CSV table of C-alpha atoms in Angstrom, one decimal:
chain,number,residue,atom,x,y,z
A,205,MET,CA,0.0,0.0,0.0
A,206,SER,CA,2.9,2.4,-0.7
A,207,SER,CA,1.0,3.9,-3.6
A,208,LYS,CA,-1.1,7.0,-3.0
A,209,VAL,CA,-4.4,5.1,-3.3
A,210,VAL,CA,-5.8,2.1,-1.4
A,211,ASP,CA,-6.5,-0.8,-3.6
A,212,GLY,CA,-9.5,-3.2,-3.4
A,213,ASP,CA,-7.4,-5.9,-1.7
A,214,ALA,CA,-6.4,-3.5,1.1
A,215,ILE,CA,-10.0,-2.4,1.6
A,216,SER,CA,-11.1,-6.0,1.7
A,217,ARG,CA,-8.5,-6.8,4.4
A,218,LEU,CA,-9.6,-3.7,6.3
A,219,MET,CA,-13.3,-4.9,6.0
A,220,ALA,CA,-12.2,-8.2,7.5
A,221,GLY,CA,-10.6,-6.5,10.5
A,222,ASP,CA,-7.0,-6.6,9.5
A,223,GLU,CA,-5.3,-4.1,11.8
A,224,SER,CA,-2.2,-3.7,9.6
A,225,ALA,CA,-4.4,-2.7,6.7
A,226,PHE,CA,-6.1,-0.1,9.0
A,227,THR,CA,-2.7,1.2,10.1
A,228,SER,CA,-1.6,1.6,6.4
A,229,VAL,CA,-4.8,3.5,5.6
A,230,TYR,CA,-4.3,5.7,8.6
A,231,GLU,CA,-0.7,6.5,7.6
A,232,LEU,CA,-1.8,7.2,4.0
A,233,TYR,CA,-4.8,9.5,4.8
A,234,SER,CA,-4.5,10.9,8.3
A,235,GLU,CA,-2.5,14.0,7.1
A,236,LYS,CA,-5.1,14.7,4.4
A,237,VAL,CA,-8.0,14.4,7.0
A,238,TYR,CA,-6.1,16.7,9.3
A,239,ARG,CA,-5.6,19.3,6.6
A,240,LEU,CA,-9.3,19.1,5.7
A,241,ALA,CA,-10.4,19.6,9.3
A,242,PHE,CA,-7.9,22.4,9.9
A,243,ARG,CA,-9.3,24.2,6.8
A,244,PHE,CA,-12.6,24.4,8.7
A,245,LEU,CA,-11.5,24.7,12.3
A,246,LYS,CA,-8.2,26.6,12.3
A,247,ASP,CA,-7.3,24.7,15.5
A,248,ARG,CA,-4.6,22.0,15.7
A,249,GLU,CA,-6.1,20.2,18.7
A,250,LYS,CA,-9.7,20.1,17.3
A,251,SER,CA,-8.4,19.0,13.9
A,252,GLU,CA,-6.4,16.1,15.5
A,253,GLU,CA,-9.6,15.1,17.3
A,254,ILE,CA,-11.4,15.0,14.0
A,255,VAL,CA,-8.7,12.7,12.6
A,256,GLN,CA,-9.2,10.4,15.5
A,257,GLU,CA,-13.0,10.4,15.2
A,258,ALA,CA,-12.9,9.9,11.5
A,259,PHE,CA,-10.7,6.8,11.8
A,260,ILE,CA,-12.7,5.4,14.7
A,261,ASN,CA,-15.8,5.8,12.5
A,262,LEU,CA,-14.0,4.1,9.6
A,263,TRP,CA,-13.0,1.2,11.8
A,264,LEU,CA,-16.4,0.8,13.3
A,265,SER,CA,-18.1,0.9,9.9
A,266,ARG,CA,-15.5,-1.1,8.0
A,267,GLU,CA,-17.8,-4.0,7.3
A,268,LYS,CA,-20.1,-1.7,5.3
A,269,LEU,CA,-17.3,-0.4,3.0
A,270,ASP,CA,-17.2,-1.2,-0.7
A,271,ALA,CA,-14.0,-3.1,-1.7
A,272,GLU,CA,-14.1,-1.3,-5.0
A,273,GLY,CA,-15.0,2.1,-3.6
A,274,ASN,CA,-13.0,5.2,-3.0
A,275,LEU,CA,-11.7,5.1,0.6
A,276,TRP,CA,-10.5,8.7,0.5
A,277,LEU,CA,-14.0,9.9,-0.6
A,278,TYR,CA,-15.5,8.0,2.3
A,279,LEU,CA,-13.0,9.6,4.8
A,280,TYR,CA,-13.5,13.0,3.2
A,281,VAL,CA,-17.3,12.8,3.7
A,282,ILE,CA,-16.9,11.7,7.3
A,283,SER,CA,-14.3,14.3,8.1
A,284,LYS,CA,-16.3,17.1,6.5
A,285,ARG,CA,-19.4,16.1,8.5
A,286,LEU,CA,-17.4,15.9,11.8
A,287,SER,CA,-15.8,19.3,11.0
A,288,LEU,CA,-19.1,21.0,10.3
A,289,ASN,CA,-20.6,19.5,13.5
A,290,ALA,CA,-17.6,20.9,15.4
A,291,LEU,CA,-18.2,24.3,13.8
A,292,ARG,CA,-21.9,24.3,14.8
A,293,GLN,CA,-20.8,23.6,18.4
A,294,ILE,CA,-18.3,26.5,18.2
A,295,GLY,CA,-21.2,28.7,16.9
A,296,LYS,CA,-23.2,28.0,20.0
A,297,SER,CA,-20.5,29.5,22.3
A,298,SER,CA,-19.4,33.1,21.9
A,299,HIS,CA,-16.1,32.3,23.7
A,300,LEU,CA,-15.3,29.5,21.2
A,301,VAL,CA,-16.3,31.8,18.3
A,302,GLU,CA,-13.9,34.5,19.6
A,303,LYS,CA,-11.2,31.9,19.9
A,304,LEU,CA,-11.8,30.6,16.4
A,305,LEU,CA,-11.7,34.1,14.9
A,306,ALA,CA,-8.5,34.9,16.8
A,307,GLN,CA,-6.9,31.7,15.4
A,308,ILE,CA,-8.0,32.5,11.9
A,309,SER,CA,-6.4,35.9,12.2
A,310,GLU,CA,-3.2,34.4,13.7
A,311,LEU,CA,-2.9,31.7,11.1
A,312,GLN,CA,-4.1,33.7,8.1
A,313,ASN,CA,-2.2,34.2,4.9
A,314,PRO,CA,-2.6,38.1,4.7
A,315,PRO,CA,-2.9,38.6,0.9
A,316,GLU,CA,-5.1,35.4,0.3
A,317,GLU,CA,-7.2,36.1,3.4
A,318,ALA,CA,-7.7,39.7,2.5
A,319,VAL,CA,-9.0,38.7,-0.9
A,320,LEU,CA,-11.3,36.1,0.7
A,321,ALA,CA,-12.5,38.6,3.3
A,322,HIS,CA,-13.3,41.2,0.6
A,323,ASP,CA,-15.1,38.6,-1.5
A,324,LEU,CA,-17.1,37.4,1.5
A,325,GLU,CA,-18.1,40.9,2.5
A,326,HIS,CA,-19.1,41.7,-1.1
A,327,TYR,CA,-21.1,38.5,-1.5
A,328,ALA,CA,-22.7,38.9,1.9
A,329,GLY,CA,-23.5,42.5,1.1
A,330,GLU,CA,-25.4,41.4,-2.0
A,331,ILE,CA,-27.4,38.8,-0.1
A,332,ILE,CA,-28.2,41.3,2.7
A,333,GLY,CA,-29.3,43.9,0.0
A,334,LYS,CA,-31.9,41.4,-1.2
A,335,LEU,CA,-33.5,40.9,2.2
A,336,PRO,CA,-36.9,42.5,2.9
A,337,PRO,CA,-36.5,46.2,3.9
A,338,GLN,CA,-37.4,45.8,7.6
A,339,GLN,CA,-35.2,42.6,7.9
A,340,GLN,CA,-32.3,44.4,6.2
A,341,LEU,CA,-32.6,47.4,8.5
A,342,VAL,CA,-32.7,45.3,11.7
A,343,PHE,CA,-29.7,43.3,10.4
A,344,LYS,CA,-27.7,46.4,9.7
A,345,LEU,CA,-28.6,48.0,13.0
A,346,SER,CA,-27.5,44.8,14.8
A,347,ARG,CA,-24.4,43.8,12.9
A,348,VAL,CA,-23.0,47.1,11.5
A,349,GLU,CA,-24.0,49.5,14.2
A,350,GLY,CA,-23.8,47.0,17.0
A,351,LEU,CA,-27.2,47.9,18.6
A,352,SER,CA,-28.8,45.4,21.1
A,353,HIS,CA,-32.2,43.8,20.4
A,354,LYS,CA,-33.7,46.2,22.9
A,355,GLU,CA,-32.1,49.3,21.3
A,356,ILE,CA,-33.3,48.3,17.9
A,357,ALA,CA,-36.8,47.5,19.2
A,358,GLU,CA,-37.0,51.0,20.7
A,359,GLN,CA,-35.7,52.7,17.6
A,360,LEU,CA,-38.0,51.0,15.2
A,361,HIS,CA,-41.0,50.8,17.7
A,362,ILE,CA,-41.2,47.0,17.5
A,363,SER,CA,-40.8,44.3,20.1
A,364,PRO,CA,-37.4,42.7,20.9
A,365,ASN,CA,-38.9,39.4,19.9
A,366,THR,CA,-39.7,40.8,16.4
A,367,VAL,CA,-36.1,42.0,16.2
A,368,LYS,CA,-34.9,38.5,17.0
A,369,ASN,CA,-37.2,37.0,14.5
A,370,HIS,CA,-35.9,39.3,11.8
A,371,LEU,CA,-32.3,38.4,12.6
A,372,VAL,CA,-33.1,34.6,12.6
A,373,GLU,CA,-34.7,34.9,9.2
A,374,ALA,CA,-31.8,37.0,7.9
A,375,LEU,CA,-29.4,34.4,9.1
A,376,LYS,CA,-31.4,31.6,7.5
A,377,THR,CA,-31.2,33.4,4.2
A,378,LEU,CA,-27.4,34.0,4.5
A,379,LYS,CA,-26.8,30.3,5.5
A,380,SER,CA,-28.9,29.1,2.5
A,381,HIS,CA,-26.7,31.1,0.1
A,382,LEU,CA,-23.3,30.7,1.8
A,383,LYS,CA,-22.9,27.0,1.3
A,384,TYR,CA,-19.1,26.7,0.7
A,385,SER,CA,-16.8,25.8,3.5
A,386,ASP,CA,-14.9,29.1,3.6
A,387,PHE,CA,-18.2,30.9,3.9
A,388,LEU,CA,-19.0,29.1,7.2
A,389,TYR,CA,-16.6,31.4,8.9
A,390,LEU,CA,-18.8,34.3,7.9
A,391,CYS,CA,-21.9,32.5,9.2
A,392,LEU,CA,-20.1,32.1,12.6
A,393,LEU,CA,-19.8,35.9,12.8
A,394,PHE,CA,-23.5,36.1,12.8
A,395,ILE,CA,-24.5,33.0,14.7
A,396,HIS,CA,-23.0,34.0,18.0
A,397,HIS,CA,-25.0,37.2,18.2
A,398,LEU,CA,-28.4,35.5,18.2
């Protein structure tokens, strides 16, 4: 299994519970899984956890594998799902969001990240520009001007609950348009404010 792909015989041995086949698969793909997770999470420790979880999942599901299938594709799907789940957990904690954003800025490649940030802002701006007027106004007062739900409610003469509903709907619209992995970081900026 020194080649860059795992052949059908190796997958068959893995399916039969051959630990040396599993070790070879791990050695071949663990770095790729780590890089994929790190692209999402920007955190070494969490990315290493994703590697462990992905390979535990592979071992536990080995009997369901297809001997003629693409093992990297299988690991890619598992790893991406685990990474997205981890991002959702981060999105529920403002402390973790701040930590993720700090790590993104520490680890960023300035020219590449600046272009990405500009593209994200431009794309998000287009989506926000298509929101219903009241939703757009509430969103901008919250995200751009940094007003609290209560302050927005007082300014617009609506209830704080209506403000929250507008923000939830705006976020749903953004999430439905921002489907690519790099755009998830932008979603995180909005999720922790809700």
